């Protein structure tokens, strides 16, 4: 009986050690399954957004092209999971996704839940307003004390602080923020410049105001689960290759054009 207990205890310890090892790095899982699960929030053109192409609803964009290249370098098939920006850290932690690419800023809060890649794109703020108000707002002071919308979990939560006495309103989806703007529940929405331009190009009710806000981020990064340094290193290798080949500039240009169609 004692020997059986010892065997059972050893088996339990071994299973726990294997479990811990699995949690440490997702690279082995990706390579074994030959599948890379991407978590994103597909409401952020031109970075990630939905587009009907050849009659099919597809998730496309700058970040998606990067994810395809990472999957290719890993010899894996890319699977895309569309979720909310704020849920990505938890989905990485629980293993529902392997990588997160969604215009992520390297915030201290996210650093507790994920490993960061090297920055691949520096975010600059664009201010969306109702088209009729385009010339009304020209500086942060012009928006003083007004309701300003930002995406929950984005770096623009901090950027908005440059607007005096701004009443910050946060939602998960940028599209919902723009709808709130169009229905007069917000006076402006602060997002990434190409995102602002894409919404203005596709919706005549809104426009981009000439309001300059300073970046507060080091640039967008890709997230993998905390401890997955091997997978992070492979992601960095792909990013470096894309930079050297000039592919990142090519991808963002193509994504902006696609978002404006």
PDB file of C-alpha atoms in Angstrom:
ATOM      1  CA  UNK A   1       0.000   0.000   0.000  1.00  0.00           C
ATOM      2  CA  UNK A   2       2.843   2.344   0.923  1.00  0.00           C
ATOM      3  CA  UNK A   3       4.583   1.672  -2.401  1.00  0.00           C
ATOM      4  CA  UNK A   4       1.361   2.442  -4.259  1.00  0.00           C
ATOM      5  CA  UNK A   5       1.084   5.729  -2.395  1.00  0.00           C
ATOM      6  CA  UNK A   6       4.677   6.588  -3.296  1.00  0.00           C
ATOM      7  CA  UNK A   7       4.053   5.790  -6.966  1.00  0.00           C
ATOM      8  CA  UNK A   8       0.885   7.881  -6.926  1.00  0.00           C
ATOM      9  CA  UNK A   9       2.700  10.774  -5.271  1.00  0.00           C
ATOM     10  CA  UNK A  10       5.542  10.605  -7.788  1.00  0.00           C
ATOM     11  CA  UNK A  11       3.053  10.498 -10.648  1.00  0.00           C
ATOM     12  CA  UNK A  12       1.283  13.570  -9.275  1.00  0.00           C
ATOM     13  CA  UNK A  13       4.564  15.470  -8.883  1.00  0.00           C
ATOM     14  CA  UNK A  14       5.631  14.513 -12.406  1.00  0.00           C
ATOM     15  CA  UNK A  15       2.309  15.647 -13.866  1.00  0.00           C
ATOM     16  CA  UNK A  16       2.605  18.962 -12.055  1.00  0.00           C
ATOM     17  CA  UNK A  17       6.128  19.452 -13.356  1.00  0.00           C
ATOM     18  CA  UNK A  18       5.014  18.669 -16.899  1.00  0.00           C
ATOM     19  CA  UNK A  19       2.100  21.075 -16.486  1.00  0.00           C
ATOM     20  CA  UNK A  20       4.414  23.825 -15.263  1.00  0.00           C
ATOM     21  CA  UNK A  21       6.751  23.213 -18.170  1.00  0.00           C
ATOM     22  CA  UNK A  22       3.849  23.478 -20.602  1.00  0.00           C
ATOM     23  CA  UNK A  23       2.876  26.786 -19.074  1.00  0.00           C
ATOM     24  CA  UNK A  24       6.389  28.156 -19.325  1.00  0.00           C
ATOM     25  CA  UNK A  25       6.550  28.236 -23.098  1.00  0.00           C
ATOM     26  CA  UNK A  26       4.012  27.831 -25.897  1.00  0.00           C
ATOM     27  CA  UNK A  27       6.539  27.269 -28.672  1.00  0.00           C
ATOM     28  CA  UNK A  28       6.560  23.482 -28.248  1.00  0.00           C
ATOM     29  CA  UNK A  29       2.745  23.395 -28.300  1.00  0.00           C
ATOM     30  CA  UNK A  30       2.594  25.476 -31.477  1.00  0.00           C
ATOM     31  CA  UNK A  31       5.193  23.302 -33.193  1.00  0.00           C
ATOM     32  CA  UNK A  32       3.543  20.069 -32.070  1.00  0.00           C
ATOM     33  CA  UNK A  33       0.046  21.134 -33.164  1.00  0.00           C
ATOM     34  CA  UNK A  34       1.339  22.972 -36.225  1.00  0.00           C
ATOM     35  CA  UNK A  35      -1.181  25.669 -35.364  1.00  0.00           C
ATOM     36  CA  UNK A  36      -0.697  29.225 -34.091  1.00  0.00           C
ATOM     37  CA  UNK A  37      -3.762  30.733 -32.407  1.00  0.00           C
ATOM     38  CA  UNK A  38      -3.846  34.514 -32.698  1.00  0.00           C
ATOM     39  CA  UNK A  39      -5.947  36.617 -30.357  1.00  0.00           C
ATOM     40  CA  UNK A  40      -7.000  40.009 -31.699  1.00  0.00           C
ATOM     41  CA  UNK A  41      -9.803  42.581 -31.594  1.00  0.00           C
ATOM     42  CA  UNK A  42     -10.937  42.977 -35.189  1.00  0.00           C
ATOM     43  CA  UNK A  43     -12.420  46.455 -34.954  1.00  0.00           C
ATOM     44  CA  UNK A  44      -9.272  48.487 -35.447  1.00  0.00           C
ATOM     45  CA  UNK A  45      -8.674  49.254 -39.140  1.00  0.00           C
ATOM     46  CA  UNK A  46      -6.134  49.198 -40.699  1.00  0.00           C
ATOM     47  CA  UNK A  47      -4.497  46.990 -38.043  1.00  0.00           C
ATOM     48  CA  UNK A  48      -7.209  44.332 -37.702  1.00  0.00           C
ATOM     49  CA  UNK A  49     -10.711  44.541 -39.135  1.00  0.00           C
ATOM     50  CA  UNK A  50     -13.396  42.573 -40.938  1.00  0.00           C
ATOM     51  CA  UNK A  51     -13.770  42.831 -44.692  1.00  0.00           C
ATOM     52  CA  UNK A  52     -15.944  40.966 -47.188  1.00  0.00           C
ATOM     53  CA  UNK A  53     -13.594  39.608 -49.845  1.00  0.00           C
ATOM     54  CA  UNK A  54     -14.906  37.398 -52.669  1.00  0.00           C
ATOM     55  CA  UNK A  55     -18.174  37.076 -50.763  1.00  0.00           C
ATOM     56  CA  UNK A  56     -16.502  35.868 -47.558  1.00  0.00           C
ATOM     57  CA  UNK A  57     -16.209  37.681 -44.224  1.00  0.00           C
ATOM     58  CA  UNK A  58     -12.498  37.793 -43.410  1.00  0.00           C
ATOM     59  CA  UNK A  59     -10.291  39.334 -40.719  1.00  0.00           C
ATOM     60  CA  UNK A  60      -7.537  41.312 -42.403  1.00  0.00           C
ATOM     61  CA  UNK A  61      -5.094  44.131 -41.693  1.00  0.00           C
ATOM     62  CA  UNK A  62      -1.524  45.102 -40.867  1.00  0.00           C
ATOM     63  CA  UNK A  63      -1.288  42.977 -37.722  1.00  0.00           C
ATOM     64  CA  UNK A  64      -2.877  40.004 -39.473  1.00  0.00           C
ATOM     65  CA  UNK A  65      -0.191  40.040 -42.176  1.00  0.00           C
ATOM     66  CA  UNK A  66       2.465  40.008 -39.461  1.00  0.00           C
ATOM     67  CA  UNK A  67       0.741  37.058 -37.774  1.00  0.00           C
ATOM     68  CA  UNK A  68       0.710  35.161 -41.077  1.00  0.00           C
ATOM     69  CA  UNK A  69       4.462  35.647 -41.392  1.00  0.00           C
ATOM     70  CA  UNK A  70       5.065  34.437 -37.833  1.00  0.00           C
ATOM     71  CA  UNK A  71       2.958  31.333 -38.485  1.00  0.00           C
ATOM     72  CA  UNK A  72       4.814  30.684 -41.734  1.00  0.00           C
ATOM     73  CA  UNK A  73       8.205  30.910 -40.024  1.00  0.00           C
ATOM     74  CA  UNK A  74       6.998  28.466 -37.360  1.00  0.00           C
ATOM     75  CA  UNK A  75       5.648  26.034 -39.948  1.00  0.00           C
ATOM     76  CA  UNK A  76       2.171  26.436 -38.486  1.00  0.00           C
ATOM     77  CA  UNK A  77      -1.346  27.185 -39.699  1.00  0.00           C
ATOM     78  CA  UNK A  78      -2.757  30.494 -38.433  1.00  0.00           C
ATOM     79  CA  UNK A  79      -6.057  30.428 -36.548  1.00  0.00           C
ATOM     80  CA  UNK A  80      -7.597  33.811 -35.686  1.00  0.00           C
ATOM     81  CA  UNK A  81      -9.723  34.341 -32.585  1.00  0.00           C
ATOM     82  CA  UNK A  82     -11.633  37.633 -32.528  1.00  0.00           C
ATOM     83  CA  UNK A  83     -12.169  38.848 -28.974  1.00  0.00           C
ATOM     84  CA  UNK A  84     -11.983  42.064 -26.947  1.00  0.00           C
ATOM     85  CA  UNK A  85      -8.746  43.949 -26.328  1.00  0.00           C
ATOM     86  CA  UNK A  86      -9.204  43.820 -22.560  1.00  0.00           C
ATOM     87  CA  UNK A  87      -9.586  40.016 -22.507  1.00  0.00           C
ATOM     88  CA  UNK A  88      -6.311  39.214 -24.304  1.00  0.00           C
ATOM     89  CA  UNK A  89      -4.060  38.960 -21.194  1.00  0.00           C
ATOM     90  CA  UNK A  90      -6.389  36.411 -19.578  1.00  0.00           C
ATOM     91  CA  UNK A  91      -6.714  34.398 -22.798  1.00  0.00           C
ATOM     92  CA  UNK A  92      -2.925  34.199 -23.051  1.00  0.00           C
ATOM     93  CA  UNK A  93      -2.705  33.124 -19.414  1.00  0.00           C
ATOM     94  CA  UNK A  94      -5.274  30.343 -19.829  1.00  0.00           C
ATOM     95  CA  UNK A  95      -3.794  29.106 -23.111  1.00  0.00           C
ATOM     96  CA  UNK A  96      -6.810  29.925 -25.263  1.00  0.00           C
ATOM     97  CA  UNK A  97      -4.498  31.857 -27.593  1.00  0.00           C
ATOM     98  CA  UNK A  98      -0.769  31.612 -28.345  1.00  0.00           C
ATOM     99  CA  UNK A  99      -0.036  35.210 -29.302  1.00  0.00           C
ATOM    100  CA  UNK A 100      -1.836  38.538 -29.015  1.00  0.00           C
ATOM    101  CA  UNK A 101      -1.537  41.137 -31.773  1.00  0.00           C
ATOM    102  CA  UNK A 102      -3.993  44.008 -31.511  1.00  0.00           C
ATOM    103  CA  UNK A 103      -2.165  47.316 -31.414  1.00  0.00           C
ATOM    104  CA  UNK A 104      -0.829  46.433 -27.956  1.00  0.00           C
ATOM    105  CA  UNK A 105       1.164  48.929 -25.934  1.00  0.00           C
ATOM    106  CA  UNK A 106       3.719  47.596 -23.427  1.00  0.00           C
ATOM    107  CA  UNK A 107       1.955  48.775 -20.279  1.00  0.00           C
ATOM    108  CA  UNK A 108       3.050  47.675 -16.774  1.00  0.00           C
ATOM    109  CA  UNK A 109      -0.295  45.913 -16.301  1.00  0.00           C
ATOM    110  CA  UNK A 110       0.166  43.830 -19.441  1.00  0.00           C
ATOM    111  CA  UNK A 111       3.776  43.073 -18.521  1.00  0.00           C
ATOM    112  CA  UNK A 112       2.483  41.107 -15.530  1.00  0.00           C
ATOM    113  CA  UNK A 113       0.597  38.775 -17.865  1.00  0.00           C
ATOM    114  CA  UNK A 114       2.749  38.521 -20.981  1.00  0.00           C
ATOM    115  CA  UNK A 115       6.172  38.642 -22.587  1.00  0.00           C
ATOM    116  CA  UNK A 116       6.607  41.481 -25.088  1.00  0.00           C
ATOM    117  CA  UNK A 117       8.204  41.379 -28.501  1.00  0.00           C
ATOM    118  CA  UNK A 118      10.357  44.230 -29.709  1.00  0.00           C
ATOM    119  CA  UNK A 119       8.234  47.235 -30.808  1.00  0.00           C
ATOM    120  CA  UNK A 120       7.157  47.072 -34.441  1.00  0.00           C
ATOM    121  CA  UNK A 121       5.053  50.240 -34.891  1.00  0.00           C
ATOM    122  CA  UNK A 122       4.974  53.620 -33.116  1.00  0.00           C
ATOM    123  CA  UNK A 123       1.407  54.705 -32.404  1.00  0.00           C
ATOM    124  CA  UNK A 124       0.339  58.296 -33.008  1.00  0.00           C
ATOM    125  CA  UNK A 125      -3.032  59.641 -31.908  1.00  0.00           C
ATOM    126  CA  UNK A 126      -5.799  60.703 -34.264  1.00  0.00           C
ATOM    127  CA  UNK A 127      -8.946  62.492 -33.106  1.00  0.00           C
ATOM    128  CA  UNK A 128     -12.278  61.553 -34.694  1.00  0.00           C
ATOM    129  CA  UNK A 129     -15.089  64.119 -34.456  1.00  0.00           C
ATOM    130  CA  UNK A 130     -18.421  64.638 -36.180  1.00  0.00           C
ATOM    131  CA  UNK A 131     -17.857  65.931 -39.714  1.00  0.00           C
ATOM    132  CA  UNK A 132     -19.702  69.163 -38.935  1.00  0.00           C
ATOM    133  CA  UNK A 133     -17.230  69.854 -36.101  1.00  0.00           C
ATOM    134  CA  UNK A 134     -14.030  69.183 -38.041  1.00  0.00           C
ATOM    135  CA  UNK A 135     -12.895  72.828 -38.078  1.00  0.00           C
ATOM    136  CA  UNK A 136     -14.233  73.534 -34.609  1.00  0.00           C
ATOM    137  CA  UNK A 137     -11.534  71.556 -32.801  1.00  0.00           C
ATOM    138  CA  UNK A 138      -7.903  72.419 -33.555  1.00  0.00           C
ATOM    139  CA  UNK A 139      -6.102  71.897 -30.238  1.00  0.00           C
ATOM    140  CA  UNK A 140      -6.497  69.885 -27.024  1.00  0.00           C
ATOM    141  CA  UNK A 141      -7.766  73.038 -25.312  1.00  0.00           C
ATOM    142  CA  UNK A 142     -10.693  73.207 -27.748  1.00  0.00           C
ATOM    143  CA  UNK A 143     -11.916  69.887 -26.310  1.00  0.00           C
ATOM    144  CA  UNK A 144     -11.608  71.002 -22.684  1.00  0.00           C
ATOM    145  CA  UNK A 145     -14.113  69.383 -20.324  1.00  0.00           C
ATOM    146  CA  UNK A 146     -15.779  67.308 -23.055  1.00  0.00           C
ATOM    147  CA  UNK A 147     -16.656  63.617 -23.227  1.00  0.00           C
ATOM    148  CA  UNK A 148     -13.855  61.839 -25.082  1.00  0.00           C
ATOM    149  CA  UNK A 149     -14.073  58.184 -26.086  1.00  0.00           C
ATOM    150  CA  UNK A 150     -11.167  55.726 -25.986  1.00  0.00           C
ATOM    151  CA  UNK A 151     -10.898  51.972 -26.389  1.00  0.00           C
ATOM    152  CA  UNK A 152     -10.695  50.120 -23.091  1.00  0.00           C
ATOM    153  CA  UNK A 153      -7.159  48.849 -22.494  1.00  0.00           C
ATOM    154  CA  UNK A 154      -5.516  51.045 -25.143  1.00  0.00           C
ATOM    155  CA  UNK A 155      -2.664  53.513 -24.637  1.00  0.00           C
ATOM    156  CA  UNK A 156      -5.050  56.323 -25.525  1.00  0.00           C
ATOM    157  CA  UNK A 157      -6.498  56.112 -22.022  1.00  0.00           C
ATOM    158  CA  UNK A 158      -3.319  57.989 -21.022  1.00  0.00           C
ATOM    159  CA  UNK A 159      -3.122  60.165 -24.145  1.00  0.00           C
ATOM    160  CA  UNK A 160      -6.547  61.657 -23.370  1.00  0.00           C
ATOM    161  CA  UNK A 161      -5.092  63.184 -20.208  1.00  0.00           C
ATOM    162  CA  UNK A 162      -3.488  65.818 -22.470  1.00  0.00           C
ATOM    163  CA  UNK A 163      -6.990  67.233 -22.985  1.00  0.00           C
ATOM    164  CA  UNK A 164      -7.805  69.546 -20.046  1.00  0.00           C
ATOM    165  CA  UNK A 165     -10.567  68.208 -17.765  1.00  0.00           C
ATOM    166  CA  UNK A 166     -11.543  65.557 -20.311  1.00  0.00           C
ATOM    167  CA  UNK A 167     -14.393  63.264 -19.289  1.00  0.00           C
ATOM    168  CA  UNK A 168     -13.032  59.915 -20.426  1.00  0.00           C
ATOM    169  CA  UNK A 169     -15.515  57.327 -21.702  1.00  0.00           C
ATOM    170  CA  UNK A 170     -14.200  53.805 -22.342  1.00  0.00           C
ATOM    171  CA  UNK A 171     -15.704  50.984 -24.424  1.00  0.00           C
ATOM    172  CA  UNK A 172     -14.326  47.667 -25.689  1.00  0.00           C
ATOM    173  CA  UNK A 173     -14.970  48.320 -29.383  1.00  0.00           C
ATOM    174  CA  UNK A 174     -13.895  51.325 -31.456  1.00  0.00           C
ATOM    175  CA  UNK A 175     -16.961  50.926 -33.657  1.00  0.00           C
ATOM    176  CA  UNK A 176     -19.172  51.409 -30.587  1.00  0.00           C
ATOM    177  CA  UNK A 177     -17.241  54.572 -29.716  1.00  0.00           C
ATOM    178  CA  UNK A 178     -17.801  55.971 -33.206  1.00  0.00           C
ATOM    179  CA  UNK A 179     -21.513  55.134 -32.987  1.00  0.00           C
ATOM    180  CA  UNK A 180     -21.637  57.016 -29.668  1.00  0.00           C
ATOM    181  CA  UNK A 181     -19.928  59.968 -31.362  1.00  0.00           C
ATOM    182  CA  UNK A 182     -22.420  59.951 -34.236  1.00  0.00           C
ATOM    183  CA  UNK A 183     -25.329  59.898 -31.775  1.00  0.00           C
ATOM    184  CA  UNK A 184     -23.937  62.917 -29.861  1.00  0.00           C
ATOM    185  CA  UNK A 185     -23.052  60.934 -26.733  1.00  0.00           C
ATOM    186  CA  UNK A 186     -19.369  61.804 -27.233  1.00  0.00           C
ATOM    187  CA  UNK A 187     -17.616  64.858 -28.635  1.00  0.00           C
ATOM    188  CA  UNK A 188     -14.529  63.042 -29.909  1.00  0.00           C
ATOM    189  CA  UNK A 189     -12.856  59.635 -30.090  1.00  0.00           C
ATOM    190  CA  UNK A 190      -9.080  59.245 -29.740  1.00  0.00           C
ATOM    191  CA  UNK A 191      -7.522  56.333 -31.641  1.00  0.00           C
ATOM    192  CA  UNK A 192      -4.468  55.520 -33.769  1.00  0.00           C
ATOM    193  CA  UNK A 193      -4.052  57.935 -36.729  1.00  0.00           C
ATOM    194  CA  UNK A 194      -4.515  55.330 -39.492  1.00  0.00           C
ATOM    195  CA  UNK A 195      -7.573  54.011 -37.636  1.00  0.00           C
ATOM    196  CA  UNK A 196      -9.060  57.512 -37.495  1.00  0.00           C
ATOM    197  CA  UNK A 197      -8.353  57.997 -41.207  1.00  0.00           C
ATOM    198  CA  UNK A 198      -9.980  54.662 -42.078  1.00  0.00           C
ATOM    199  CA  UNK A 199     -13.197  55.477 -40.185  1.00  0.00           C
ATOM    200  CA  UNK A 200     -13.347  58.951 -41.755  1.00  0.00           C
ATOM    201  CA  UNK A 201     -12.898  57.463 -45.230  1.00  0.00           C
ATOM    202  CA  UNK A 202     -15.755  55.003 -44.741  1.00  0.00           C
ATOM    203  CA  UNK A 203     -18.274  57.069 -42.757  1.00  0.00           C
ATOM    204  CA  UNK A 204     -19.322  60.464 -44.024  1.00  0.00           C
ATOM    205  CA  UNK A 205     -20.719  61.402 -40.604  1.00  0.00           C
ATOM    206  CA  UNK A 206     -17.225  61.662 -39.068  1.00  0.00           C
ATOM    207  CA  UNK A 207     -13.897  63.319 -39.852  1.00  0.00           C
ATOM    208  CA  UNK A 208     -10.387  63.645 -38.428  1.00  0.00           C
ATOM    209  CA  UNK A 209      -9.789  66.880 -36.498  1.00  0.00           C
ATOM    210  CA  UNK A 210      -6.383  68.645 -36.683  1.00  0.00           C
ATOM    211  CA  UNK A 211      -5.737  68.109 -32.963  1.00  0.00           C
ATOM    212  CA  UNK A 212      -2.172  67.082 -32.101  1.00  0.00           C
ATOM    213  CA  UNK A 213      -1.617  64.773 -29.123  1.00  0.00           C
ATOM    214  CA  UNK A 214       1.816  63.475 -28.114  1.00  0.00           C
ATOM    215  CA  UNK A 215       2.565  59.721 -28.144  1.00  0.00           C
ATOM    216  CA  UNK A 216       2.984  58.161 -24.703  1.00  0.00           C
ATOM    217  CA  UNK A 217       4.046  54.697 -25.862  1.00  0.00           C
ATOM    218  CA  UNK A 218       7.288  53.089 -26.990  1.00  0.00           C
ATOM    219  CA  UNK A 219       5.398  51.462 -29.849  1.00  0.00           C
ATOM    220  CA  UNK A 220       3.111  48.493 -30.460  1.00  0.00           C
ATOM    221  CA  UNK A 221       4.317  45.050 -29.365  1.00  0.00           C
ATOM    222  CA  UNK A 222       3.209  41.443 -29.747  1.00  0.00           C
ATOM    223  CA  UNK A 223       2.316  39.557 -26.569  1.00  0.00           C
ATOM    224  CA  UNK A 224       2.888  35.917 -25.654  1.00  0.00           C
ATOM    225  CA  UNK A 225       2.148  34.196 -22.355  1.00  0.00           C
ATOM    226  CA  UNK A 226       4.412  35.057 -19.432  1.00  0.00           C
ATOM    227  CA  UNK A 227       7.401  32.725 -19.442  1.00  0.00           C
ATOM    228  CA  UNK A 228       7.121  31.853 -23.151  1.00  0.00           C
ATOM    229  CA  UNK A 229      10.501  33.376 -23.970  1.00  0.00           C
ATOM    230  CA  UNK A 230      11.274  30.866 -26.721  1.00  0.00           C
ATOM    231  CA  UNK A 231       8.096  31.763 -28.589  1.00  0.00           C
ATOM    232  CA  UNK A 232       8.789  35.466 -27.994  1.00  0.00           C
ATOM    233  CA  UNK A 233      12.281  35.050 -29.449  1.00  0.00           C
ATOM    234  CA  UNK A 234      10.858  33.403 -32.580  1.00  0.00           C
ATOM    235  CA  UNK A 235       8.383  36.283 -32.937  1.00  0.00           C
ATOM    236  CA  UNK A 236      11.275  38.747 -32.690  1.00  0.00           C
ATOM    237  CA  UNK A 237      13.167  36.879 -35.410  1.00  0.00           C
ATOM    238  CA  UNK A 238      10.207  37.261 -37.755  1.00  0.00           C
ATOM    239  CA  UNK A 239       9.804  40.955 -36.911  1.00  0.00           C
ATOM    240  CA  UNK A 240      13.488  41.590 -37.575  1.00  0.00           C
ATOM    241  CA  UNK A 241      13.245  39.805 -40.939  1.00  0.00           C
ATOM    242  CA  UNK A 242      10.193  41.852 -41.917  1.00  0.00           C
ATOM    243  CA  UNK A 243      11.946  45.085 -40.934  1.00  0.00           C
ATOM    244  CA  UNK A 244      15.056  44.179 -42.930  1.00  0.00           C
ATOM    245  CA  UNK A 245      12.958  43.289 -45.983  1.00  0.00           C
ATOM    246  CA  UNK A 246      10.886  46.479 -45.772  1.00  0.00           C
ATOM    247  CA  UNK A 247       7.748  44.381 -45.404  1.00  0.00           C
ATOM    248  CA  UNK A 248       6.299  46.301 -42.439  1.00  0.00           C
ATOM    249  CA  UNK A 249       6.058  49.500 -44.494  1.00  0.00           C
ATOM    250  CA  UNK A 250       4.527  47.505 -47.335  1.00  0.00           C
ATOM    251  CA  UNK A 251       1.969  45.845 -45.048  1.00  0.00           C
ATOM    252  CA  UNK A 252       0.761  49.082 -43.415  1.00  0.00           C
ATOM    253  CA  UNK A 253       0.380  50.792 -46.799  1.00  0.00           C
ATOM    254  CA  UNK A 254      -1.654  47.892 -48.195  1.00  0.00           C
ATOM    255  CA  UNK A 255      -3.782  47.695 -45.043  1.00  0.00           C
ATOM    256  CA  UNK A 256      -4.640  51.409 -45.137  1.00  0.00           C
ATOM    257  CA  UNK A 257      -5.647  51.111 -48.798  1.00  0.00           C
ATOM    258  CA  UNK A 258      -7.802  48.050 -48.065  1.00  0.00           C
ATOM    259  CA  UNK A 259      -9.489  49.753 -45.101  1.00  0.00           C
ATOM    260  CA  UNK A 260     -10.401  52.747 -47.251  1.00  0.00           C
ATOM    261  CA  UNK A 261     -12.065  50.658 -49.993  1.00  0.00           C
TER     262      UNK A 261
END
